[in-house]
Amino acid sequence: MEDQSNIIELVDEDGKILSFEYLMTLDYGENEYVILVPMAPYDDSEDDLTGDEVVILKVEQDENGDDVYISIEDEKELDEVFDAFSEIIAQDENEDS
């Protein structure tokens, strides 16, 4: 049986429920980000996410202080956070070798 403790479900803008595996929370700059892996392919005219890709979302708080995940519109910010994530993964792989 698969461990469900790292599985989160998010609702997209069309109301579709999508399941992701939570990988990590990353502090970068003054912000916090979550790194997720799609559990199933997400077919959309603009997006084609598979298990080989990660989704990076910015963590912000709503008016109640609850965490909400926000899509990153700024390509530079997204690239910088992905690079920081890649460095962490590379370090982990080097430590395992």
Coordinates of C-alpha atoms in Angstrom, one line a residue:
M1 CA 0.0 0.0 0.0
E2 CA 1.3 3.4 -0.9
D3 CA 2.1 5.9 1.8
Q4 CA -0.4 8.8 1.4
S5 CA 1.3 11.2 3.9
N6 CA 3.1 13.2 1.3
I7 CA 0.2 13.4 -1.1
I8 CA -1.7 16.7 -1.4
E9 CA -4.6 17.6 -3.5
L10 CA -5.0 21.0 -5.1
V11 CA -7.9 22.5 -7.1
D12 CA -7.0 24.2 -10.4
E13 CA -8.8 27.2 -11.8
D14 CA -11.3 24.9 -13.6
G15 CA -12.3 23.2 -10.4
K16 CA -10.4 20.0 -11.3
I17 CA -8.7 18.2 -8.3
L18 CA -5.1 17.4 -9.0
S19 CA -2.9 15.1 -6.8
F20 CA 0.7 15.9 -6.1
E21 CA 3.5 14.3 -4.1
Y22 CA 5.1 16.8 -1.8
L23 CA 8.9 16.8 -2.1
M24 CA 10.0 19.7 0.0
T25 CA 9.6 23.3 1.2
L26 CA 12.4 25.6 0.0
D27 CA 13.3 29.0 1.5
Y28 CA 14.7 31.2 -1.2
G29 CA 15.3 34.9 -0.8
E30 CA 12.5 36.3 1.3
N31 CA 9.9 33.7 0.2
E32 CA 9.0 30.1 0.8
Y33 CA 8.1 27.7 -2.0
V34 CA 6.8 24.2 -2.2
I35 CA 8.2 21.6 -4.7
L36 CA 5.6 19.1 -5.9
V37 CA 5.5 16.2 -8.4
P38 CA 2.3 15.5 -10.3
M39 CA 0.9 12.1 -9.4
A40 CA -0.7 11.7 -12.8
P41 CA -0.3 13.4 -16.2
Y42 CA -2.2 16.7 -16.4
D43 CA -3.4 17.2 -19.9
D44 CA -4.2 20.8 -20.8
S45 CA -3.8 22.8 -24.0
E46 CA -0.9 24.8 -22.4
D47 CA 0.4 22.4 -19.7
D48 CA 1.6 18.8 -20.1
L49 CA 2.9 17.8 -16.6
T50 CA 4.2 14.4 -16.0
G51 CA 5.9 12.6 -13.1
D52 CA 9.3 13.6 -14.6
E53 CA 8.6 17.3 -13.8
V54 CA 8.2 19.4 -10.7
V55 CA 5.7 22.1 -9.9
I56 CA 7.0 25.0 -7.9
L57 CA 4.5 27.2 -6.1
K58 CA 5.0 30.2 -3.8
V59 CA 3.7 29.9 -0.3
E60 CA 1.7 32.9 1.0
Q61 CA -0.8 33.3 3.8
D62 CA -4.5 34.2 3.3
E63 CA -6.4 36.5 5.6
N64 CA -6.8 33.7 8.2
G65 CA -3.1 33.0 8.3
D66 CA -3.5 29.7 6.4
D67 CA -1.0 28.7 3.7
V68 CA -2.0 29.1 0.1
Y69 CA 0.0 28.1 -2.9
I70 CA 0.4 30.6 -5.7
S71 CA 1.6 30.1 -9.3
I72 CA 4.8 31.9 -10.1
E73 CA 4.2 34.2 -13.1
D74 CA 7.7 35.7 -13.1
E75 CA 9.9 33.4 -15.3
K76 CA 13.1 34.8 -13.7
E77 CA 11.9 34.0 -10.2
L78 CA 10.8 30.5 -11.3
D79 CA 14.2 29.8 -12.9
E80 CA 16.0 31.0 -9.8
V81 CA 14.0 28.8 -7.5
F82 CA 14.3 25.8 -9.8
D83 CA 18.1 26.3 -9.9
A84 CA 18.2 26.4 -6.1
F85 CA 16.2 23.2 -6.0
S86 CA 18.5 21.6 -8.5
E87 CA 21.5 22.4 -6.4
I88 CA 20.0 20.8 -3.4
I89 CA 19.1 17.6 -5.4
A90 CA 22.7 17.5 -6.8
Q91 CA 24.2 17.9 -3.3
D92 CA 21.9 15.1 -2.0
E93 CA 23.0 12.8 -4.9
N94 CA 26.7 13.5 -4.2
E95 CA 26.2 12.7 -0.5
D96 CA 24.6 9.4 -1.4
S97 CA 27.4 8.4 -3.7

